[in-house]
Amino acid sequence: MIVKDAKGSGPGAVFGPGGTVDSNYVFGREVFLMRAFCYKLFAFMTMVYLFVPTPIWAGGNKAKPLVHVADTRLLSGIYLYFGNMYNENLLMFSIWTVVILTALGAGFGFLMDIIMSRTGLDLTTRELRE
Amino acid sequence: MDVSAWYMMYMPISGIEIFWPGLVLIGFAVGVIGGFFGMGGAWLVTPGLNILGFPMAFAIGTDIAHIAGKSMIATIRHAKFGNVDVRLGLAMLVFTMIGIEIGARIVIYLEAIGLVGPVVRWIYVGFLACIFLMVLTDILKKRKAEREGIKEGDKLKGGLDFSSTLHNIKIPPMMHFPQAGIYCSLWLPAIVGFVTGVLAGFLGIGGGMLRMPALIYFVGCPTHVAVGTDLFEVMISGLYGAFTYTLKGRIELVAVVVMLCGAAVGAQIGTVATKYARGMGIRFWFMVCILVCMISIILKQYGFPLIAGVLILGVVALVCAIIMGIMFKGAAAELRQKRATDI
């Protein structure tokens, strides 16, 4: 499908194979502009969400910054590395936390997928039964 | 770093020793229940961590971080089943976040005028009671319709249905959500996301408990798609929550990793069980969880936190066992059928 701003068909007219106008896909100008508006609105709100500094999670129990120092004298290896990071650079520790969570979530998800696929169960289709 | 016994694990940030099999078990239980109902399950993790002696300063952050990871595992499985409508999730997500922000600001305002605390708890109880009654009415109506044999094609009629009316409000842009099989105004999921977000922010919860029934009754999602799409939202908002809580130093990463090991298995069981469960079955057990959550809040309000914790964990164990039963029974039947077909 090729999207063209064709004269007479209005912007956003979508042409089927061979250049014939597919009436199922012809959008009105208003709908086309509304979609563009929606994409912009979505992008704007994503920016607002990302850059609003207020901690917005769990409004009922607002978490105040905790003054706590990990006792790194007892730690070694990777524990020591993360313990030091927690004490010295909380922002970096937060970024690492999100990266580790994402990696672990995805890693476990795909690992379990491989294991589950060996059970012989059909894990790609299901019947919607209300 | 020496620990007193093999079953104890040293938590490097908080500097305490924790019974790690307990953490695995909590992760497993939340995985099963979250994967089946499509909610984060923070309400059942916190009492569990409490009982294990986890410091409260770290409990909520650890809980949210674990929920984000667990939701990712469950979302991957639900997506394979076609239960995640990404378009619907994204349409709701931004508005949910704005709603959470507004809800949080309402709480700050109430705090300033000294009205927060019991007020929030009682409103929470009120909403849980509403959801409980809504799901109960739906189930009873559907049962009645089943008994009377009212059918519309293959789909049984008779349950609660606000979505058909709401779908008739055709304010552009109209959008098609393919996985959910819905064609409606974008503003419908956006408003539902916003309202549930305001409530979640106000009540101090993740919101899965409110969003899952809202997706079914107001947006018109099939139960399974509501579960998957809700988990997709919990995953993204959970990651953000984990980030902000870590910035405040309120997370024990080692505990999260240990809990995720249990959740990885639990989430598979919970998610695969949805394949063998009817939508009404999922709603029924969801209703039971809502009831227990409501009772536990009332008990806490009247100063019985221990009874509340025991009640929650007891019901969690029971519901987990039932979900596992559904999964293993269904899987065994499927494998038997497969073998019979092969022969």
Tab-separated table of C-alpha atoms in Angstrom:
chain	number	residue	atom	x	y	z
A	1	MET	CA	0.000	0.000	0.000
A	2	ILE	CA	1.242	3.492	-0.843
A	3	VAL	CA	0.029	6.518	1.043
A	4	LYS	CA	-0.409	9.518	-1.273
A	5	ASP	CA	-1.652	13.019	-0.875
A	6	ALA	CA	-3.637	12.711	-4.073
A	7	LYS	CA	-5.789	15.457	-5.554
A	8	GLY	CA	-9.456	14.708	-5.465
A	9	SER	CA	-9.059	11.873	-3.029
A	10	GLY	CA	-8.060	13.986	-0.079
A	11	PRO	CA	-4.930	13.580	1.943
A	12	GLY	CA	-4.328	10.165	3.331
A	13	ALA	CA	-6.035	8.283	0.518
A	14	VAL	CA	-4.566	4.830	0.428
A	15	PHE	CA	-4.133	3.037	-2.831
A	16	GLY	CA	-4.332	-0.682	-3.228
A	17	PRO	CA	-2.201	-2.806	-5.547
A	18	GLY	CA	-2.020	-1.389	-9.058
A	19	GLY	CA	-2.841	2.126	-7.911
A	20	THR	CA	-6.581	1.551	-7.601
A	21	VAL	CA	-8.269	3.394	-4.792
A	22	ASP	CA	-9.248	0.952	-2.081
A	23	SER	CA	-12.476	2.397	-0.742
A	24	ASN	CA	-12.023	0.575	2.549
A	25	TYR	CA	-8.897	2.550	3.209
A	26	VAL	CA	-9.908	6.046	2.094
A	27	PHE	CA	-9.799	8.306	5.101
A	28	GLY	CA	-11.404	11.686	5.345
A	29	ARG	CA	-9.199	14.705	5.869
A	30	GLU	CA	-10.579	15.162	9.371
A	31	VAL	CA	-9.715	11.647	10.434
A	32	PHE	CA	-6.255	11.990	8.934
A	33	LEU	CA	-5.625	15.248	10.792
A	34	MET	CA	-7.101	13.803	13.986
A	35	ARG	CA	-4.696	10.881	13.789
A	36	ALA	CA	-1.770	13.250	13.312
A	37	PHE	CA	-3.049	15.228	16.280
A	38	CYS	CA	-3.289	12.033	18.346
A	39	TYR	CA	0.277	11.058	17.558
A	40	LYS	CA	1.464	14.537	18.583
A	41	LEU	CA	-0.640	14.405	21.738
A	42	PHE	CA	0.758	10.987	22.574
A	43	ALA	CA	4.339	12.195	22.033
A	44	PHE	CA	3.686	15.298	24.133
A	45	MET	CA	2.167	13.342	26.991
A	46	THR	CA	5.002	10.836	26.915
A	47	MET	CA	7.423	13.763	27.271
A	48	VAL	CA	5.373	15.175	30.154
A	49	TYR	CA	5.374	11.781	31.811
A	50	LEU	CA	9.099	11.314	31.401
A	51	PHE	CA	10.134	14.772	32.514
A	52	VAL	CA	7.707	15.519	35.316
A	53	PRO	CA	10.023	15.306	38.305
A	54	THR	CA	7.399	14.564	40.950
A	55	PRO	CA	7.566	11.016	42.240
A	56	ILE	CA	4.171	9.909	41.064
A	57	TRP	CA	4.142	6.313	42.148
A	58	ALA	CA	1.995	5.229	45.051
A	59	GLY	CA	0.481	8.539	46.033
A	60	GLY	CA	-1.001	7.256	49.280
A	61	ASN	CA	2.344	6.454	50.831
A	62	LYS	CA	4.756	9.023	49.468
A	63	ALA	CA	8.286	7.745	49.779
A	64	LYS	CA	10.704	10.228	51.237
A	65	PRO	CA	14.425	9.896	50.468
A	66	LEU	CA	15.975	7.465	52.913
A	67	VAL	CA	19.251	8.333	54.594
A	68	HIS	CA	20.897	4.957	54.704
A	69	VAL	CA	24.451	3.815	54.131
A	70	ALA	CA	25.187	0.235	53.121
A	71	ASP	CA	27.898	-1.294	55.304
A	72	THR	CA	30.427	-2.148	52.609
A	73	ARG	CA	33.036	-3.420	55.110
A	74	LEU	CA	31.256	-6.762	55.068
A	75	LEU	CA	30.888	-6.951	51.291
A	76	SER	CA	33.039	-8.297	48.496
A	77	GLY	CA	32.881	-8.823	44.742
A	78	ILE	CA	29.762	-7.702	42.943
A	79	TYR	CA	28.004	-6.942	46.262
A	80	LEU	CA	30.796	-4.492	47.093
A	81	TYR	CA	30.523	-2.863	43.659
A	82	PHE	CA	26.782	-2.288	44.012
A	83	GLY	CA	27.085	-1.376	47.700
A	84	ASN	CA	29.563	1.364	46.838
A	85	MET	CA	27.381	2.562	43.996
A	86	TYR	CA	24.369	2.730	46.346
A	87	ASN	CA	26.364	4.856	48.795
A	88	GLU	CA	28.027	7.144	46.284
A	89	ASN	CA	25.811	7.514	43.230
A	90	LEU	CA	22.147	6.739	43.751
A	91	LEU	CA	21.189	7.900	40.252
A	92	MET	CA	23.590	5.427	38.651
A	93	PHE	CA	22.322	2.733	41.026
A	94	SER	CA	18.739	3.517	39.936
A	95	ILE	CA	19.656	3.284	36.259
A	96	TRP	CA	21.434	-0.013	36.909
A	97	THR	CA	18.376	-1.286	38.798
A	98	VAL	CA	16.084	-0.579	35.851
A	99	VAL	CA	18.568	-2.136	33.401
A	100	ILE	CA	18.980	-5.244	35.587
A	101	LEU	CA	15.218	-5.560	36.087
A	102	THR	CA	14.565	-5.296	32.362
A	103	ALA	CA	17.341	-7.767	31.534
A	104	LEU	CA	16.205	-10.220	34.209
A	105	GLY	CA	12.518	-9.902	33.296
A	106	ALA	CA	13.190	-10.427	29.603
A	107	GLY	CA	15.844	-13.079	30.272
A	108	PHE	CA	13.651	-15.126	32.607
A	109	GLY	CA	10.704	-14.637	30.257
A	110	PHE	CA	12.546	-16.038	27.237
A	111	LEU	CA	14.291	-18.757	29.249
A	112	MET	CA	10.966	-19.968	30.633
A	113	ASP	CA	9.530	-19.755	27.135
A	114	ILE	CA	12.174	-22.202	25.901
A	115	ILE	CA	11.534	-24.519	28.851
A	116	MET	CA	7.748	-24.347	28.468
A	117	SER	CA	7.948	-24.993	24.736
A	118	ARG	CA	9.504	-28.379	25.558
A	119	THR	CA	6.457	-29.447	27.560
A	120	GLY	CA	4.539	-30.124	24.355
A	121	LEU	CA	1.747	-27.682	25.209
A	122	ASP	CA	0.363	-25.345	22.585
A	123	LEU	CA	1.412	-21.996	23.971
A	124	THR	CA	0.532	-19.814	21.010
A	125	THR	CA	-3.219	-20.194	20.733
A	126	ARG	CA	-6.056	-20.143	23.191
A	127	GLU	CA	-9.767	-20.152	22.976
A	128	LEU	CA	-11.530	-17.126	24.440
A	129	ARG	CA	-14.210	-18.614	26.677
A	130	GLU	CA	-16.240	-16.299	28.813
B	1	MET	CA	30.174	-11.802	54.599
B	2	ASP	CA	29.222	-14.827	56.700
B	3	VAL	CA	25.633	-15.943	57.038
B	4	SER	CA	24.361	-17.963	59.970
B	5	ALA	CA	22.790	-20.835	57.940
B	6	TRP	CA	22.399	-21.976	54.330
B	7	TYR	CA	18.773	-20.907	54.256
B	8	MET	CA	19.614	-17.358	55.276
B	9	MET	CA	20.823	-14.730	52.840
B	10	TYR	CA	22.606	-11.480	53.584
B	11	MET	CA	20.983	-8.366	52.150
B	12	PRO	CA	23.869	-6.040	51.307
B	13	ILE	CA	21.989	-2.738	51.394
B	14	SER	CA	19.826	-3.144	54.490
B	15	GLY	CA	22.469	-5.298	56.214
B	16	ILE	CA	20.110	-7.992	57.503
B	17	GLU	CA	19.754	-11.717	56.951
B	18	ILE	CA	16.569	-13.008	55.333
B	19	PHE	CA	15.091	-16.489	54.966
B	20	TRP	CA	15.588	-16.696	51.172
B	21	PRO	CA	13.248	-19.672	50.447
B	22	GLY	CA	10.491	-17.420	51.849
B	23	LEU	CA	11.382	-14.775	49.267
B	24	VAL	CA	11.281	-17.367	46.466
B	25	LEU	CA	7.883	-18.544	47.734
B	26	ILE	CA	6.457	-15.016	47.825
B	27	GLY	CA	7.776	-14.400	44.299
B	28	PHE	CA	6.234	-17.649	43.142
B	29	ALA	CA	2.829	-16.892	44.695
B	30	VAL	CA	2.720	-13.369	43.274
B	31	GLY	CA	3.781	-14.762	39.905
B	32	VAL	CA	0.923	-17.271	39.885
B	33	ILE	CA	-1.723	-14.815	41.078
B	34	GLY	CA	-0.449	-11.853	39.029
B	35	GLY	CA	-0.167	-13.930	35.868
B	36	PHE	CA	-3.693	-15.250	36.297
B	37	PHE	CA	-5.451	-12.024	37.285
B	38	GLY	CA	-3.261	-9.479	35.531
B	39	MET	CA	-2.402	-7.398	38.534
B	40	GLY	CA	0.799	-6.452	40.268
B	41	GLY	CA	-0.080	-7.971	43.629
B	42	ALA	CA	1.601	-5.412	45.880
B	43	TRP	CA	-1.195	-5.922	48.409
B	44	LEU	CA	-0.027	-9.481	49.052
B	45	VAL	CA	3.749	-8.967	48.819
B	46	THR	CA	4.021	-6.384	51.586
B	47	PRO	CA	2.460	-8.543	54.355
B	48	GLY	CA	4.606	-11.472	53.186
B	49	LEU	CA	7.787	-9.404	53.408
B	50	ASN	CA	6.623	-8.107	56.776
B	51	ILE	CA	6.307	-11.606	58.158
B	52	LEU	CA	9.796	-12.515	56.882
B	53	GLY	CA	11.126	-9.572	58.873
B	54	PHE	CA	11.981	-7.432	55.888
B	55	PRO	CA	12.577	-3.792	56.914
B	56	MET	CA	9.544	-1.698	55.977
B	57	ALA	CA	11.773	1.098	54.661
B	58	PHE	CA	12.722	-1.202	51.802
B	59	ALA	CA	9.543	-3.260	51.484
B	60	ILE	CA	7.499	-1.074	49.110
B	61	GLY	CA	10.375	-0.268	46.724
B	62	THR	CA	11.481	-3.909	46.618
B	63	ASP	CA	7.883	-4.920	46.062
B	64	ILE	CA	7.402	-2.558	43.099
B	65	ALA	CA	10.726	-3.523	41.494
B	66	HIS	CA	9.824	-7.200	41.756
B	67	ILE	CA	6.366	-6.548	40.305
B	68	ALA	CA	7.886	-4.792	37.279
B	69	GLY	CA	10.140	-7.777	36.537
B	70	LYS	CA	7.402	-10.323	37.178
B	71	SER	CA	4.946	-8.451	34.959
B	72	MET	CA	7.503	-8.506	32.159
B	73	ILE	CA	7.811	-12.290	32.410
B	74	ALA	CA	4.026	-12.725	32.452
B	75	THR	CA	3.502	-10.195	29.651
B	76	ILE	CA	5.880	-12.115	27.370
B	77	ARG	CA	3.818	-15.272	27.909
B	78	HIS	CA	0.458	-13.472	27.543
B	79	ALA	CA	1.703	-11.803	24.343
B	80	LYS	CA	2.386	-15.253	22.850
B	81	PHE	CA	-1.227	-16.169	23.561
B	82	GLY	CA	-2.373	-12.957	21.898
B	83	ASN	CA	-3.715	-11.594	25.176
B	84	VAL	CA	-1.876	-8.254	25.031
B	85	ASP	CA	-3.386	-5.401	23.064
B	86	VAL	CA	-0.359	-3.126	22.878
B	87	ARG	CA	-2.308	-0.386	21.125
B	88	LEU	CA	-4.933	-0.358	23.864
B	89	GLY	CA	-2.238	-0.470	26.553
B	90	LEU	CA	-0.398	2.500	25.061
B	91	ALA	CA	-3.634	4.443	24.561
B	92	MET	CA	-4.346	4.061	28.270
B	93	LEU	CA	-0.816	4.316	29.627
B	94	VAL	CA	-0.125	8.024	29.181
B	95	PHE	CA	-3.517	8.999	30.578
B	96	THR	CA	-3.064	6.564	33.458
B	97	MET	CA	0.219	8.255	34.351
B	98	ILE	CA	-1.327	11.714	34.242
B	99	GLY	CA	-4.160	10.363	36.397
B	100	ILE	CA	-1.684	8.932	38.926
B	101	GLU	CA	0.045	12.310	39.122
B	102	ILE	CA	-3.264	14.081	39.794
B	103	GLY	CA	-4.291	11.431	42.339
B	104	ALA	CA	-0.951	11.845	44.127
B	105	ARG	CA	-1.438	15.621	44.230
B	106	ILE	CA	-4.913	15.200	45.727
B	107	VAL	CA	-3.315	13.116	48.489
B	108	ILE	CA	-0.681	15.804	49.084
B	109	TYR	CA	-3.478	18.366	49.340
B	110	LEU	CA	-5.451	16.185	51.767
B	111	GLU	CA	-2.280	15.656	53.767
B	112	ALA	CA	-1.810	19.427	54.003
B	113	ILE	CA	-5.312	19.872	55.438
B	114	GLY	CA	-4.891	16.833	57.693
B	115	LEU	CA	-7.474	14.572	56.080
B	116	VAL	CA	-5.292	11.818	54.677
B	117	GLY	CA	-4.902	8.383	56.323
B	118	PRO	CA	-8.160	6.737	57.361
B	119	VAL	CA	-10.036	8.685	54.656
B	120	VAL	CA	-7.895	7.129	51.928
B	121	ARG	CA	-8.255	3.685	53.490
B	122	TRP	CA	-12.034	3.897	53.736
B	123	ILE	CA	-12.346	5.177	50.167
B	124	TYR	CA	-10.173	2.225	49.118
B	125	VAL	CA	-12.513	-0.135	50.962
B	126	GLY	CA	-15.489	1.567	49.282
B	127	PHE	CA	-14.040	1.045	45.808
B	128	LEU	CA	-13.133	-2.555	46.531
B	129	ALA	CA	-16.692	-3.119	47.747
B	130	CYS	CA	-18.035	-1.596	44.505
B	131	ILE	CA	-15.791	-3.831	42.375
B	132	PHE	CA	-16.753	-6.845	44.459
B	133	LEU	CA	-20.475	-6.132	44.037
B	134	MET	CA	-20.065	-5.420	40.314
B	135	VAL	CA	-18.260	-8.710	39.646
B	136	LEU	CA	-20.688	-10.601	41.905
B	137	THR	CA	-23.722	-9.154	40.078
B	138	ASP	CA	-22.116	-9.990	36.755
B	139	ILE	CA	-21.456	-13.590	37.762
B	140	LEU	CA	-24.948	-14.072	39.213
B	141	LYS	CA	-26.594	-12.578	36.118
B	142	LYS	CA	-24.501	-14.736	33.854
B	143	ARG	CA	-25.289	-17.877	35.867
B	144	LYS	CA	-28.999	-17.053	35.682
B	145	ALA	CA	-28.749	-16.556	31.944
B	146	GLU	CA	-26.906	-19.866	31.615
B	147	ARG	CA	-29.610	-21.659	33.571
B	148	GLU	CA	-32.319	-20.121	31.413
B	149	GLY	CA	-30.352	-20.969	28.300
B	150	ILE	CA	-30.325	-17.426	26.883
B	151	LYS	CA	-27.810	-17.461	24.073
B	152	GLU	CA	-26.721	-15.109	21.359
B	153	GLY	CA	-24.760	-17.146	18.875
B	154	ASP	CA	-22.035	-18.907	20.810
B	155	LYS	CA	-21.745	-16.110	23.302
B	156	LEU	CA	-23.850	-16.299	26.414
B	157	LYS	CA	-25.709	-13.132	27.192
B	158	GLY	CA	-26.794	-11.912	30.549
B	159	GLY	CA	-23.804	-10.435	32.440
B	160	LEU	CA	-23.103	-6.789	33.138
B	161	ASP	CA	-22.356	-4.825	29.995
B	162	PHE	CA	-21.654	-1.105	30.141
B	163	SER	CA	-19.255	-1.248	27.218
B	164	SER	CA	-21.874	-1.617	24.460
B	165	THR	CA	-23.452	1.677	25.496
B	166	LEU	CA	-20.057	3.361	25.783
B	167	HIS	CA	-19.005	2.089	22.341
B	168	ASN	CA	-21.970	3.958	20.859
B	169	ILE	CA	-20.391	7.276	21.837
B	170	LYS	CA	-18.485	7.911	18.649
B	171	ILE	CA	-16.216	10.867	19.379
B	172	PRO	CA	-13.304	10.898	16.889
B	173	PRO	CA	-10.709	9.569	16.602
B	174	MET	CA	-12.269	6.125	16.430
B	175	MET	CA	-9.752	3.340	16.876
B	176	HIS	CA	-9.678	-0.360	16.282
B	177	PHE	CA	-7.997	-2.467	18.942
B	178	PRO	CA	-7.365	-5.731	17.119
B	179	GLN	CA	-6.453	-8.073	19.964
B	180	ALA	CA	-9.363	-6.940	22.106
B	181	GLY	CA	-11.646	-6.919	19.061
B	182	ILE	CA	-13.007	-3.489	19.919
B	183	TYR	CA	-13.764	-0.520	17.710
B	184	CYS	CA	-14.410	2.552	19.823
B	185	SER	CA	-13.439	6.139	20.443
B	186	LEU	CA	-9.846	6.583	21.628
B	187	TRP	CA	-11.280	8.662	24.434
B	188	LEU	CA	-12.999	5.664	26.041
B	189	PRO	CA	-9.818	3.770	27.061
B	190	ALA	CA	-8.111	7.108	27.660
B	191	ILE	CA	-10.789	8.211	30.151
B	192	VAL	CA	-10.873	4.774	31.791
B	193	GLY	CA	-7.059	4.902	32.081
B	194	PHE	CA	-7.209	8.412	33.482
B	195	VAL	CA	-9.887	7.642	36.088
B	196	THR	CA	-8.225	4.422	37.244
B	197	GLY	CA	-4.924	6.340	37.313
B	198	VAL	CA	-6.390	9.067	39.550
B	199	LEU	CA	-7.747	6.395	41.886
B	200	ALA	CA	-4.461	4.467	41.876
B	201	GLY	CA	-2.475	7.628	42.651
B	202	PHE	CA	-4.956	8.649	45.310
B	203	LEU	CA	-5.086	5.259	46.979
B	204	GLY	CA	-1.356	4.604	46.715
B	205	ILE	CA	-1.615	1.381	44.738
B	206	GLY	CA	-0.415	0.167	41.342
B	207	GLY	CA	-3.952	0.093	39.970
B	208	GLY	CA	-4.137	-3.371	38.405
B	209	MET	CA	-6.966	-4.277	40.723
B	210	LEU	CA	-9.041	-1.369	39.401
B	211	ARG	CA	-7.910	-1.473	35.774
B	212	MET	CA	-8.612	-5.140	35.102
B	213	PRO	CA	-12.370	-4.935	35.844
B	214	ALA	CA	-12.545	-1.500	34.189
B	215	LEU	CA	-11.113	-2.990	30.989
B	216	ILE	CA	-13.742	-5.733	31.060
B	217	TYR	CA	-16.845	-3.802	32.046
B	218	PHE	CA	-16.242	-0.342	30.565
B	219	VAL	CA	-13.899	-0.883	27.618
B	220	GLY	CA	-15.407	-4.237	26.676
B	221	CYS	CA	-12.241	-6.366	26.595
B	222	PRO	CA	-12.509	-10.137	26.789
B	223	THR	CA	-11.288	-11.204	30.258
B	224	HIS	CA	-8.087	-12.808	28.949
B	225	VAL	CA	-7.106	-9.721	26.948
B	226	ALA	CA	-7.900	-7.496	29.939
B	227	VAL	CA	-5.488	-9.590	32.026
B	228	GLY	CA	-2.667	-9.425	29.448
B	229	THR	CA	-3.107	-5.733	28.633
B	230	ASP	CA	-3.243	-4.795	32.297
B	231	LEU	CA	0.017	-6.652	32.927
B	232	PHE	CA	1.598	-4.732	30.042
B	233	GLU	CA	0.657	-1.479	31.801
B	234	VAL	CA	1.825	-2.737	35.193
B	235	MET	CA	5.173	-3.647	33.617
B	236	ILE	CA	5.842	-0.135	32.306
B	237	SER	CA	4.517	1.764	35.297
B	238	GLY	CA	6.321	-0.678	37.610
B	239	LEU	CA	9.672	0.059	35.964
B	240	TYR	CA	9.092	3.754	36.478
B	241	GLY	CA	8.058	3.119	40.086
B	242	ALA	CA	11.193	1.027	40.646
B	243	PHE	CA	13.349	3.863	39.302
B	244	THR	CA	11.816	6.520	41.562
B	245	TYR	CA	11.941	4.310	44.650
B	246	THR	CA	15.575	3.401	43.974
B	247	LEU	CA	16.395	7.090	43.690
B	248	LYS	CA	15.158	7.384	47.264
B	249	GLY	CA	17.361	4.490	48.323
B	250	ARG	CA	14.405	2.265	49.148
B	251	ILE	CA	15.230	-0.934	47.326
B	252	GLU	CA	17.008	-4.183	48.111
B	253	LEU	CA	18.110	-5.426	44.706
B	254	VAL	CA	19.296	-8.858	45.881
B	255	ALA	CA	15.859	-9.609	47.328
B	256	VAL	CA	14.261	-8.583	44.013
B	257	VAL	CA	16.493	-10.985	42.087
B	258	VAL	CA	15.695	-13.851	44.485
B	259	MET	CA	11.960	-13.150	44.294
B	260	LEU	CA	12.127	-13.008	40.504
B	261	CYS	CA	13.490	-16.559	40.424
B	262	GLY	CA	10.256	-17.748	42.038
B	263	ALA	CA	8.140	-15.373	39.969
B	264	ALA	CA	9.615	-16.690	36.702
B	265	VAL	CA	8.078	-20.112	37.397
B	266	GLY	CA	4.924	-18.806	39.066
B	267	ALA	CA	4.116	-16.384	36.245
B	268	GLN	CA	4.254	-19.245	33.711
B	269	ILE	CA	1.799	-21.296	35.753
B	270	GLY	CA	-0.563	-18.370	36.310
B	271	THR	CA	-0.468	-17.282	32.692
B	272	VAL	CA	-0.834	-20.734	31.150
B	273	ALA	CA	-3.715	-21.417	33.571
B	274	THR	CA	-5.701	-18.601	31.869
B	275	LYS	CA	-5.726	-20.801	28.767
B	276	TYR	CA	-7.707	-23.480	30.566
B	277	ALA	CA	-9.902	-21.190	32.652
B	278	ARG	CA	-13.143	-19.610	31.570
B	279	GLY	CA	-13.344	-15.825	31.788
B	280	MET	CA	-16.037	-16.204	34.446
B	281	GLY	CA	-13.746	-18.438	36.518
B	282	ILE	CA	-11.031	-15.788	36.419
B	283	ARG	CA	-13.565	-13.148	37.463
B	284	PHE	CA	-14.853	-15.301	40.318
B	285	TRP	CA	-11.452	-15.843	41.910
B	286	PHE	CA	-10.571	-12.214	41.272
B	287	MET	CA	-13.682	-11.327	43.265
B	288	VAL	CA	-12.513	-13.557	46.137
B	289	CYS	CA	-9.125	-11.777	46.178
B	290	ILE	CA	-10.860	-8.387	46.188
B	291	LEU	CA	-13.007	-9.462	49.145
B	292	VAL	CA	-9.976	-10.660	51.110
B	293	CYS	CA	-8.027	-7.494	50.317
B	294	MET	CA	-11.014	-5.443	51.543
B	295	ILE	CA	-11.354	-7.415	54.785
B	296	SER	CA	-7.614	-7.165	55.452
B	297	ILE	CA	-7.718	-3.366	55.106
B	298	ILE	CA	-10.637	-3.181	57.527
B	299	LEU	CA	-8.751	-5.419	59.990
B	300	LYS	CA	-5.657	-3.199	59.712
B	301	GLN	CA	-7.801	-0.137	60.269
B	302	TYR	CA	-9.080	-1.619	63.535
B	303	GLY	CA	-5.582	-2.592	64.688
B	304	PHE	CA	-5.317	-6.274	63.727
B	305	PRO	CA	-2.393	-6.277	61.281
B	306	LEU	CA	-1.266	-9.798	62.184
B	307	ILE	CA	-4.702	-11.336	61.525
B	308	ALA	CA	-4.872	-9.338	58.289
B	309	GLY	CA	-1.473	-10.671	57.192
B	310	VAL	CA	-2.352	-14.269	58.066
B	311	LEU	CA	-5.702	-13.971	56.272
B	312	ILE	CA	-4.065	-12.602	53.114
B	313	LEU	CA	-1.323	-15.223	53.051
B	314	GLY	CA	-3.797	-18.041	53.757
B	315	VAL	CA	-6.070	-17.029	50.901
B	316	VAL	CA	-3.076	-16.449	48.612
B	317	ALA	CA	-1.931	-20.023	49.296
B	318	LEU	CA	-5.436	-21.353	48.617
B	319	VAL	CA	-5.943	-19.374	45.385
B	320	CYS	CA	-2.430	-20.358	44.242
B	321	ALA	CA	-3.251	-24.030	44.785
B	322	ILE	CA	-6.498	-23.664	42.814
B	323	ILE	CA	-4.769	-21.883	39.918
B	324	MET	CA	-2.048	-24.550	39.855
B	325	GLY	CA	-4.786	-27.184	39.820
B	326	ILE	CA	-6.444	-25.500	36.828
B	327	MET	CA	-3.120	-25.324	34.991
B	328	PHE	CA	-1.939	-28.874	35.636
B	329	LYS	CA	-5.362	-30.411	34.990
B	330	GLY	CA	-5.752	-28.457	31.751
B	331	ALA	CA	-2.213	-29.226	30.607
B	332	ALA	CA	-2.633	-32.951	31.342
B	333	ALA	CA	-5.906	-33.038	29.395
B	334	GLU	CA	-4.316	-31.226	26.456
B	335	LEU	CA	-1.347	-33.590	26.358
B	336	ARG	CA	-3.653	-36.626	26.576
B	337	GLN	CA	-5.730	-35.290	23.702
B	338	LYS	CA	-2.606	-34.584	21.686
B	339	ARG	CA	-1.308	-38.106	22.216
B	340	ALA	CA	-4.683	-39.567	21.239
B	341	THR	CA	-4.705	-37.485	18.034
B	342	ASP	CA	-1.152	-38.555	17.184
B	343	ILE	CA	-2.113	-42.226	17.516
